Coordinates of C-alpha atoms and ligand atoms in Angstrom, one line a residue:
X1 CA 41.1 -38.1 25.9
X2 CA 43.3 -35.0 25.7
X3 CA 41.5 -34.7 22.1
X4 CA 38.2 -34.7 23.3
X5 CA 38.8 -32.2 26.7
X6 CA 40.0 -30.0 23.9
X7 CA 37.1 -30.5 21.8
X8 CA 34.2 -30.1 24.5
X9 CA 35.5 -26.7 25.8
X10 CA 35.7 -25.7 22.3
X11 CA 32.0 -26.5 21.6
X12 CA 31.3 -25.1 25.1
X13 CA 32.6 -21.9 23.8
X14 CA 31.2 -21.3 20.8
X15 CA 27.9 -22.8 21.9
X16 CA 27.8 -19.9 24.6
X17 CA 28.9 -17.5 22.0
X18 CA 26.0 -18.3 19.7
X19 CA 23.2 -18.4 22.3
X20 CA 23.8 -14.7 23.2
X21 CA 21.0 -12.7 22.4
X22 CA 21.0 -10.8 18.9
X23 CA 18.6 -8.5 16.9
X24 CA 17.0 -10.8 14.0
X25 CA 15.5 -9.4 11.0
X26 CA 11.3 -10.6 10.8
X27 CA 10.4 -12.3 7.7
X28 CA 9.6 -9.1 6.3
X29 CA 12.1 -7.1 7.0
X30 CA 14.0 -10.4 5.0
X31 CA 11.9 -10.0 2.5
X32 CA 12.8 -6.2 2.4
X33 CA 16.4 -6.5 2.4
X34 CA 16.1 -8.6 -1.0
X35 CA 13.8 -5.4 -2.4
X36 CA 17.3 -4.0 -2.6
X37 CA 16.8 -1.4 -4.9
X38 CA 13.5 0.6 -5.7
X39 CA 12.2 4.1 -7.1
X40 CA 10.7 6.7 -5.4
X41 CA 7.9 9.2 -7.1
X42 CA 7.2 12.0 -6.0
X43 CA 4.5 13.5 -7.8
X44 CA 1.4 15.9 -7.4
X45 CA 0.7 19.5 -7.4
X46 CA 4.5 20.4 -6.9
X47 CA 5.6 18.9 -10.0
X48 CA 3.1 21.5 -12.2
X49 CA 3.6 24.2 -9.9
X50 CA 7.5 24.1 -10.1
X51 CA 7.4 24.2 -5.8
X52 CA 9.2 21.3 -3.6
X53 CA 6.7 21.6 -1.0
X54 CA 3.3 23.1 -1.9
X55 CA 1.7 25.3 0.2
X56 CA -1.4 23.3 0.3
X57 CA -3.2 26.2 -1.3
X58 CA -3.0 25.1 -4.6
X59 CA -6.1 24.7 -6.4
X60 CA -7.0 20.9 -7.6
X61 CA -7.1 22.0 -11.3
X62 CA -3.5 22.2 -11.1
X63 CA -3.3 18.3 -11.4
X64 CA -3.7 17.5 -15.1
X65 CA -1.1 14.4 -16.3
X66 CA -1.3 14.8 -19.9
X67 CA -0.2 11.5 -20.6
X68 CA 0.0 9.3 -17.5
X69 CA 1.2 5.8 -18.2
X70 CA 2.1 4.0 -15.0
X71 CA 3.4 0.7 -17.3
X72 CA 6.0 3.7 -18.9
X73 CA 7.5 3.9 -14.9
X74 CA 7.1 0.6 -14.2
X75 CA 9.1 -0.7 -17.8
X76 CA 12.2 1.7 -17.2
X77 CA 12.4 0.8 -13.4
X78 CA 12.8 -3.3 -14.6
X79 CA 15.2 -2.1 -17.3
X80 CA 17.1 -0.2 -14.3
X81 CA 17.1 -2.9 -12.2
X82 CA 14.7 -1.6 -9.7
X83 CA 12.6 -3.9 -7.5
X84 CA 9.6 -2.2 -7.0
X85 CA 8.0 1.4 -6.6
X86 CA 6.9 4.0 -3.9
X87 CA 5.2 6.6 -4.7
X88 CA 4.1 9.9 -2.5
X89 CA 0.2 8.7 -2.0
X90 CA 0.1 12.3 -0.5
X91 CA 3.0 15.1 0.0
X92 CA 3.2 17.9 2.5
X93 CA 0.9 19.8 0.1
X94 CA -2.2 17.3 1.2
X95 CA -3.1 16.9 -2.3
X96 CA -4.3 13.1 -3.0
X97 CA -2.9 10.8 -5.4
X98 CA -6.4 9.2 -5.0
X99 CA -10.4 10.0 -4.3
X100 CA -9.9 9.5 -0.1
X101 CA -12.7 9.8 1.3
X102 CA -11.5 12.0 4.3
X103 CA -10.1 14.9 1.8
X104 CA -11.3 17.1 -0.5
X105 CA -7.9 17.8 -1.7
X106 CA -7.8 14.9 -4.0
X107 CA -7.7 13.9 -7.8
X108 CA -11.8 13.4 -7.8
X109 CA -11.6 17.3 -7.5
X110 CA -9.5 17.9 -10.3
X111 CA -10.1 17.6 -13.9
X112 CA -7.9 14.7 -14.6
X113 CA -9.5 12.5 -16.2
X114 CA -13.4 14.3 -15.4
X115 CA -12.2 13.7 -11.5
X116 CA -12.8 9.7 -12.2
X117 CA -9.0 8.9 -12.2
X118 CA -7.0 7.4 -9.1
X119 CA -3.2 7.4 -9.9
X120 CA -2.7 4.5 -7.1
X121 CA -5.4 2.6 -9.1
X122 CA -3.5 2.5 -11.8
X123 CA 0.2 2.4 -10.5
X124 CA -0.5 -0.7 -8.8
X125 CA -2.3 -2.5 -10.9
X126 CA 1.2 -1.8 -13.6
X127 CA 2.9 -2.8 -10.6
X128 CA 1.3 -6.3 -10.3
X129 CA 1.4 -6.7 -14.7
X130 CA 5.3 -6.1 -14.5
X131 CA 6.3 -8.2 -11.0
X132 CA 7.0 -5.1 -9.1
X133 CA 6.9 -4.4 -5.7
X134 CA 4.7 -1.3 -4.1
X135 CA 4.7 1.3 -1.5
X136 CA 3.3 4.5 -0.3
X137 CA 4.6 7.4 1.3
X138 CA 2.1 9.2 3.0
X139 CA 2.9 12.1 4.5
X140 CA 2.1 13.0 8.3
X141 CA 2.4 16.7 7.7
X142 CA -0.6 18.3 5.7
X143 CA -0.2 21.8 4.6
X144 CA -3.7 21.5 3.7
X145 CA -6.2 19.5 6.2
X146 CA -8.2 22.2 8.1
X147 CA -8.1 19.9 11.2
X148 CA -3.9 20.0 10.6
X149 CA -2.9 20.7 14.7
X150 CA -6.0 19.5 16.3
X151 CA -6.3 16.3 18.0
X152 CA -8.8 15.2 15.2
X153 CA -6.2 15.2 12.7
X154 CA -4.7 12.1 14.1
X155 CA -8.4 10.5 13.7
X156 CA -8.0 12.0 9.8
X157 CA -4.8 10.5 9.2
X158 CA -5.4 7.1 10.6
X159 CA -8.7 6.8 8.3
X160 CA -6.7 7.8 5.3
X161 CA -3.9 5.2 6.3
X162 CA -6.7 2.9 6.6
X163 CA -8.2 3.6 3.5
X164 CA -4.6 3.4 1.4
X165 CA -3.7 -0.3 3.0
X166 CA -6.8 -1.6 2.6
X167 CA -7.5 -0.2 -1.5
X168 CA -4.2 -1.2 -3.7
X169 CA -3.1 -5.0 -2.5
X170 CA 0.0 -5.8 -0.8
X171 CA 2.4 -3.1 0.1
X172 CA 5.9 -3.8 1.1
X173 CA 7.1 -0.5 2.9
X174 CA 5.2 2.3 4.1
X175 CA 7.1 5.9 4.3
X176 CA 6.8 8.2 7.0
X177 CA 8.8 11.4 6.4
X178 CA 9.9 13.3 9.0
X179 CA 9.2 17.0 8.0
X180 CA 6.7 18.1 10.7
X181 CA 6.1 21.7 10.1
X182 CA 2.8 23.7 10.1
X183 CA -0.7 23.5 9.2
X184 CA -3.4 25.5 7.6
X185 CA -3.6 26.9 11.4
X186 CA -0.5 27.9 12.1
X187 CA -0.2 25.2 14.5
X188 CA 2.1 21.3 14.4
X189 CA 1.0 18.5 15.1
X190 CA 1.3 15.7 17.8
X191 CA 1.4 12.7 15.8
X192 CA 0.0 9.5 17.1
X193 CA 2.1 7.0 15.7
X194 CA 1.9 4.2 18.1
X195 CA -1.8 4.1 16.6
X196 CA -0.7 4.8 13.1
X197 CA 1.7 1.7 13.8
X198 CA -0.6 -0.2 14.9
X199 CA -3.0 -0.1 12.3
X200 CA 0.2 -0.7 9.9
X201 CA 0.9 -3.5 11.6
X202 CA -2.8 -5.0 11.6
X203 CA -3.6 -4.0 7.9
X204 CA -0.4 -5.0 6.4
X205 CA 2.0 -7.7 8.2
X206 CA 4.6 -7.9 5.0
X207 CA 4.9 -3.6 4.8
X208 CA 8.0 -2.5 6.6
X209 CA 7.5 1.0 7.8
X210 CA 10.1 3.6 7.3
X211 CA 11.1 6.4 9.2
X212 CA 13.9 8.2 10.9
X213 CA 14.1 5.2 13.7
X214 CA 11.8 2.7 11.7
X215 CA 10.4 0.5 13.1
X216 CA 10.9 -1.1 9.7
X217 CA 14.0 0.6 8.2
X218 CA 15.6 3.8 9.2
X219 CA 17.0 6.5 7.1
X220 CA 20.2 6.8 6.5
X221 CA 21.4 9.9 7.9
X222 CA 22.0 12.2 4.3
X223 CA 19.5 12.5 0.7
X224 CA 23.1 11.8 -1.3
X225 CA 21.8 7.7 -1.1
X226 CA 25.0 6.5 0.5
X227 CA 26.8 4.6 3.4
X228 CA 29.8 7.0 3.9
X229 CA 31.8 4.4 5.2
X230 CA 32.5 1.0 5.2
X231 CA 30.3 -0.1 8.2
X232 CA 27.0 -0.4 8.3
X233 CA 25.1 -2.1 11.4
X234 CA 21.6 -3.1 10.8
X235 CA 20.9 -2.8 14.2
X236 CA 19.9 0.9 16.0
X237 CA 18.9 2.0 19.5
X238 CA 16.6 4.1 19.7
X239 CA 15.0 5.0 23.2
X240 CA 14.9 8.4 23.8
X241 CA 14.6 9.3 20.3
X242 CA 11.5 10.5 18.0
X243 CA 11.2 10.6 14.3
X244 CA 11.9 14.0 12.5
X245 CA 14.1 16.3 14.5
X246 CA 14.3 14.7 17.6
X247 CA 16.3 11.3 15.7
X248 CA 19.0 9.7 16.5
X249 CA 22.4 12.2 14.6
X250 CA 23.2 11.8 11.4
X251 CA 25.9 9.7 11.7
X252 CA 24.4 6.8 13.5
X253 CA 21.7 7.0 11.3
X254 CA 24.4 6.3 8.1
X255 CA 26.5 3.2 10.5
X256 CA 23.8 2.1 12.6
X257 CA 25.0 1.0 16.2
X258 CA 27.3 -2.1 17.0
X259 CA 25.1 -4.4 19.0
X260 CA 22.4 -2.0 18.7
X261 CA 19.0 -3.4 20.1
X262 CA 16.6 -3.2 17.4
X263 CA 16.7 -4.5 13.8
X264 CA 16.1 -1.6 11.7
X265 CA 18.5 -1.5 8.7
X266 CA 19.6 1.9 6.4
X267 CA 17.3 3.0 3.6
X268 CA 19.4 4.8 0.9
X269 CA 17.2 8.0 -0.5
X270 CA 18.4 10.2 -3.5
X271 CA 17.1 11.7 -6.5
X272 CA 18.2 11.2 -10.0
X273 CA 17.7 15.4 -10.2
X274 CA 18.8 18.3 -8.0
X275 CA 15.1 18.3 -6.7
X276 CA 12.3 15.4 -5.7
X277 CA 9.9 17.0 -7.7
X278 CA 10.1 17.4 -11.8
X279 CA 11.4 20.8 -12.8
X280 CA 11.7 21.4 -16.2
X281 CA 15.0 23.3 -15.5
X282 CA 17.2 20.3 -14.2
X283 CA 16.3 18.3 -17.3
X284 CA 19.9 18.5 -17.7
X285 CA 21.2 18.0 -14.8
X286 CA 19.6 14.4 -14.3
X287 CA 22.8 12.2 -12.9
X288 CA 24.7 9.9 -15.3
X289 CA 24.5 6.1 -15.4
X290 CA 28.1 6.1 -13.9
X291 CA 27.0 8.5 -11.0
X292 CA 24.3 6.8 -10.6
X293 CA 25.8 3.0 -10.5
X294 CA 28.5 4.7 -7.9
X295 CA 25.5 5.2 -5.5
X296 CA 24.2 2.0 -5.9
X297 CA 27.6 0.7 -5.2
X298 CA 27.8 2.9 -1.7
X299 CA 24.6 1.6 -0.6
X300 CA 23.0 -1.7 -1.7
X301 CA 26.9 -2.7 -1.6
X302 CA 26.8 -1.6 1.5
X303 CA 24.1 -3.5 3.0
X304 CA 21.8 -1.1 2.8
X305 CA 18.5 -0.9 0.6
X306 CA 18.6 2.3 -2.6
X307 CA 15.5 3.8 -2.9
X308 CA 16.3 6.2 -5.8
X309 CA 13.8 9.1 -6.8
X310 CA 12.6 9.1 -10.3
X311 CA 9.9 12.2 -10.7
X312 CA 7.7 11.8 -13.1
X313 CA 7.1 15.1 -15.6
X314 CA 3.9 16.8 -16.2
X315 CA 2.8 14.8 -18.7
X316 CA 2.9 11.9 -16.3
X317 CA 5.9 10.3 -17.7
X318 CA 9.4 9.8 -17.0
X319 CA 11.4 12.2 -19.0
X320 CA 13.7 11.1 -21.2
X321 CA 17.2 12.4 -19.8
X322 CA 15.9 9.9 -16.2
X323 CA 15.4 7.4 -18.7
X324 CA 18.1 6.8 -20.7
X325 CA 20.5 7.4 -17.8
X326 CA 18.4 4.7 -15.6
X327 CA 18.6 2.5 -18.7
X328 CA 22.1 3.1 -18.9
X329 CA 22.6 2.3 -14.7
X330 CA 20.3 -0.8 -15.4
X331 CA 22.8 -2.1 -18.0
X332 CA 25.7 -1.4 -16.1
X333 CA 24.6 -3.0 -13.2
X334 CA 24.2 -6.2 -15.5
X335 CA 27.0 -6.4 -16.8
X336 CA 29.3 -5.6 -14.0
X337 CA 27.4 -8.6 -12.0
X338 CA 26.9 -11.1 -14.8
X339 CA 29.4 -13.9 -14.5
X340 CA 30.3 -14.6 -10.8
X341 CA 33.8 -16.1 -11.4
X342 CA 33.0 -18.6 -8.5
X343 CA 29.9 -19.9 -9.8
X344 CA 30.8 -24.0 -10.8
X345 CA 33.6 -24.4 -8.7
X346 CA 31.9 -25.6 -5.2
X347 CA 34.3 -28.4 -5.4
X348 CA 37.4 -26.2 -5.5
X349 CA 36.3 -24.5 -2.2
X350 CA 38.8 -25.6 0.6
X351 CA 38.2 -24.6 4.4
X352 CA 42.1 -24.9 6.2
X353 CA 42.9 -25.1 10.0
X354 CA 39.3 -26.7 10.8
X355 CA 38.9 -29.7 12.7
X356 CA 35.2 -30.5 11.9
X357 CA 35.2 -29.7 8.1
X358 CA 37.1 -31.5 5.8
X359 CA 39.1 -29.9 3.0
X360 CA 37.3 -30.2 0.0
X361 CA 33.7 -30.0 0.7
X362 CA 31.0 -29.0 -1.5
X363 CA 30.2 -25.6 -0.4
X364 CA 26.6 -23.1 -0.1
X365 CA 28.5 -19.9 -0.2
X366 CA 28.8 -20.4 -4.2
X367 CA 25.6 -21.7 -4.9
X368 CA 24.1 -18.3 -5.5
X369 CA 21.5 -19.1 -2.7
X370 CA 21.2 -16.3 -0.6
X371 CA 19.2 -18.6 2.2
X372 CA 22.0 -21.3 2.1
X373 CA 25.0 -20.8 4.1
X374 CA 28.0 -22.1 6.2
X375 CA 29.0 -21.7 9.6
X376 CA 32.4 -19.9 9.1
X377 CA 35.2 -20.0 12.1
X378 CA 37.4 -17.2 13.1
X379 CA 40.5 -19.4 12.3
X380 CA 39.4 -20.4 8.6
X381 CA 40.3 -19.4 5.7
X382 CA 38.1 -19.4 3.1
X383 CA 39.8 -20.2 0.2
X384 CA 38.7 -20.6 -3.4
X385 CA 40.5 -22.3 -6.7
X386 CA 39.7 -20.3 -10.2
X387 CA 41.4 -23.2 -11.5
X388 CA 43.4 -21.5 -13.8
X389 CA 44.4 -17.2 -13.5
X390 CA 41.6 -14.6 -14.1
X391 CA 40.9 -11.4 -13.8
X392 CA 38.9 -9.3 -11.1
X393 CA 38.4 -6.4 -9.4
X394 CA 35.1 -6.8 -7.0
X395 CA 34.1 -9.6 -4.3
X396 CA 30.8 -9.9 -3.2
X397 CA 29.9 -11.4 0.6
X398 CA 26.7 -11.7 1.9
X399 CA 26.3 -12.4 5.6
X400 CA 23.1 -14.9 6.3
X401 CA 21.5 -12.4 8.3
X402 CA 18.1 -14.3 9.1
X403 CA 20.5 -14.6 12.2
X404 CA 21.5 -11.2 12.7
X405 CA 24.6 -9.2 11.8
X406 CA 27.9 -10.3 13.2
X407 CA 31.4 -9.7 11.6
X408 CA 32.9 -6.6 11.8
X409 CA 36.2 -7.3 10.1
X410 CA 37.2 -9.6 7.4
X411 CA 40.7 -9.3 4.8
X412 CA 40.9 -10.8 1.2
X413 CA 43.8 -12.1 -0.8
X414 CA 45.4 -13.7 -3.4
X415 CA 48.5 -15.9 -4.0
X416 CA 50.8 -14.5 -5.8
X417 CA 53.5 -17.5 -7.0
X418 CA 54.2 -19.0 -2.9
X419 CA 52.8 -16.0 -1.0
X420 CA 49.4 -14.5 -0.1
X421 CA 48.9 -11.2 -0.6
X422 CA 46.2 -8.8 1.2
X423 CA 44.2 -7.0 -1.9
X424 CA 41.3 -5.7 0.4
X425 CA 40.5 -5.3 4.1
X426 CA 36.7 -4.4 5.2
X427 CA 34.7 -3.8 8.0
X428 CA 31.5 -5.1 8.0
X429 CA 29.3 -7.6 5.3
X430 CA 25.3 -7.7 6.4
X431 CA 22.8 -8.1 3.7
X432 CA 25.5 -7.5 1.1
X433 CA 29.3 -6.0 0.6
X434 CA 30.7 -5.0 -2.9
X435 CA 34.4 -4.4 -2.3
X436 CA 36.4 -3.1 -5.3
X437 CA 40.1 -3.1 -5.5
X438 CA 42.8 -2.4 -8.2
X439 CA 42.1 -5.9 -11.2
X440 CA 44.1 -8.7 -10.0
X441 CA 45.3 -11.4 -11.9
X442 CA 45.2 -14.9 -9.8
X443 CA 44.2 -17.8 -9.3
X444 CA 43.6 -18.6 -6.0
X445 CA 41.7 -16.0 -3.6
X446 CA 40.7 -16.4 0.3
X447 CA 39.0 -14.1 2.6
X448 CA 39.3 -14.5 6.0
X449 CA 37.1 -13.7 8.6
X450 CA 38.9 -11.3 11.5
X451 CA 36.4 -10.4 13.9
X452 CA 33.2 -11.1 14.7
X453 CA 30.4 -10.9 17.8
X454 CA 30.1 -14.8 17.8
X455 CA 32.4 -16.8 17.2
X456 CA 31.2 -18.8 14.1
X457 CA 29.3 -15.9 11.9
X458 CA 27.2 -17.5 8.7
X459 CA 28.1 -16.5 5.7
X460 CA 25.3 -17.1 3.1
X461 CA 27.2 -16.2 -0.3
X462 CA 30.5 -15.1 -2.0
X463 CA 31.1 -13.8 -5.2
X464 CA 34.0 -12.8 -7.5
X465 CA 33.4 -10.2 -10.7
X466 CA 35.7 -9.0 -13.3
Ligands
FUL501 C1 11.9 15.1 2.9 C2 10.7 15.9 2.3 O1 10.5 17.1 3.0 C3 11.1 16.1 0.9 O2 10.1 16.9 0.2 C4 11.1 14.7 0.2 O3 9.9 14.1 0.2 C5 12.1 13.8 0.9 C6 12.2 12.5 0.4 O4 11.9 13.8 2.3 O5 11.8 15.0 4.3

């Protein structure tokens, strides 16, 4: 009797727990967080005029891609590891990547390929051939547009955003940049992007749109393409801010907020150069594969998505220095993921101090199924039997976040002869934590689970890496 009292308040409790209100990711946004990691290109006028943002004066003969081969992009962003590809459809310049109808600032005015060519065209039908991902980034300021700071512009830019999600196939993120400065006129511009979101949202469901406060994803606060600490919320308020200058600071856009009210997690951006744009003077300065695998460590191992910017030159390729360092951070990334130590020994996993769960169970959180996972309570420990001593250095946790984010503190350790000893201490997991710590030897490892928002948090996945 005593058992049970004991039992039914203890259900009571967690049920209350759990049926508090928190922000969910939609299926797309789901879908996002497993892009993970993706390139950026930013390409146009800029990148043969040596200028990071155009004036919008330059003259459409400028744009002439000796050798454009979308497949090259697309092969060296598999070999890196990359997910898909977004590309700037249009940059503050105004120039288009395509013939739009509602410019004449475009490549049908230029002489690439006798004004016949559409670099979207071709980029995503690569895309599609290699299995990657696409999206545009279309910027809201237009250097160029005579109607740039008139009402009418608005009208212009939500025909053009028509136009671009209803040419190329499925998109899955849309970019909006924040640089608002001024037009051909002298004048800004009032964006109207509860239309422009509107038409995103009607045109294409499965795109998740980016900007300073989302709606989709949000950037993350700094261009270096990291989470500078270890917590990362996916969750963010925003009322009373705007995108651009008016955003939330810089600083909540890198954590996000605890309990925050909307789902909108951290977008990494960087470039693999000291610039967006390709300038033949920072050929050698294009990062290494090590710096470039830190970075993806500090954000896709911090739960948040890299998308790293890989200009491509004026012949329309990627130059060789981006491409044998992103070869280099592809093959890194390989190898320092390929044998998840954990992988095979679901029968090893022991849960301790549970009443419901017995010891030995066969568990999901080492079945390398990211949408499988187990209800995890405060008091367990989660402990794991290499079988015999091996070596590592990283654990990998995914949260199941289809139900939100949760756990804000968790420790891990390993038994060293009769004692457990603390080799790492975090903050919080999400969509995915890589914790590195000086190479153990052991056998047995646990991670426990110190605080959380409800009180049994799902953990979808853990992994162990030499
Ligand atoms: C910024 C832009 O002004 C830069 O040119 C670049 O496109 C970067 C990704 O976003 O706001």
């Amino acid at each position: 009797m005593k058992y049970c009292l004991a039992i039914c308040l203890i259900l009571t409790g967690c049920i209350g727990l759990q049926a508090q209100s928190f922000p969910k990711p939609t299926p797309a946004q789901i879908e996002w967080h497993d892009t993970e990691f993706y390139f950026f290109l930013h390409f146009g006028p800029n990148t043969f005029t040596n200028l990071e943002w155009g004036h919008g004066t330059e003259t459409e003969d400028l744009f002439q891609p000796s050798a454009l081969d979308c497949d090259q992009w697309c092969r060296i962003a598999k070999l890196a590891g990359a997910k898909g590809l977004i590309i700037t459809a249009k940059h503050h310049d105004g120039f288009c990547l395509w013939p739009s109808q509602f410019s004449t600032h475009t490549v049908r005015e230029s002489p690439w390929k006798g004004g016949k060519g559409d670099v979207l065209q071709e980029l995503s039908e690569a895309a599609k051939r290699h299995g990657l991902k696409l999206g545009f980034y279309l910027s809201p300021w237009d250097r160029n547009h005579p109607k740039y700071g008139t009402s009418e512009y608005n009208d212009v830019y939500a025909n053009t955003l028509t136009e671009l999600l209803t040419r190329y196939g499925s998109l899955f993120e849309i970019w909006w940049d924040g640089a608002n400065g001024e037009g051909p006129n002298g004048k800004k511009q009032v964006y109207d992007f509860h239309r422009f979101e509107k038409i995103a949202a009607k045109l294409q469901p499965d795109a998740v749109i980016f900007s300073d406060i989302g709606p989709g994803c949000r950037w993350a606060g700094n261009e270096e393409g990291v989470i500078r600490t270890e917590t990362n919320w996916c969750t963010l308020d925003t009322a009373g801010f705007q995108r651009g200058a008016g955003g939330p600071p810089q600083d909540t856009l890198n954590q996000g907020n605890v309990r925050g009210a909307h789902w909108i997690p951290a977008e990494c951006d960087v470039s693999i150069r000291p610039g967006w744009f390709y300038h033949p003077e920072e050929d050698s300065r294009v990062k290494s594969p090590e710096q470039l695998f830190e970075i993806y460590q500090y954000s896709v191992g911090r739960g948040a998505n890299l998308i790293l910017n890989v200009p491509p030159d004026r012949r329309g390729l990627i130059h060789e220095q981006d491409s044998v360092a992103l070869v280099g951070l592809g093959k890194l990334i390989r190898e320092r993921f390929q044998q998840n130590l954990l992988r095979g020994r679901k029968r090893e996993l022991v849960h301790r101090h549970c009443l419901f769960i017995p010891k030995r169970i066969v568990s999901y959180l080492n079945d390398g199924d990211r949408m499988t996972y187990q209800r995890v309570n405060l008091s367990h420990e989660i402990q794991f039997d290499l079988r015999r001593k091996q070596k590592f250095s990283t654990i990998v946790l995914r949260e199941y976040i289809p139900e939100g984010q949760h756990i804000s503190a968790f420790k891990v350790e390993v038994k060293k002869g009769k004692k457990w000893v603390e080799i790492a201490r975090s903050t919080t997991i999400g969509a995915r934590k890589m914790l590195k710590f000086p190479e153990q030897n052991a056998r047995r490892i646990r991670v426990t689970i110190l605080e959380s928002n409800i009180q049994m948090p799902l953990l979808s996945e853990v992994e162990l890496y030499r």
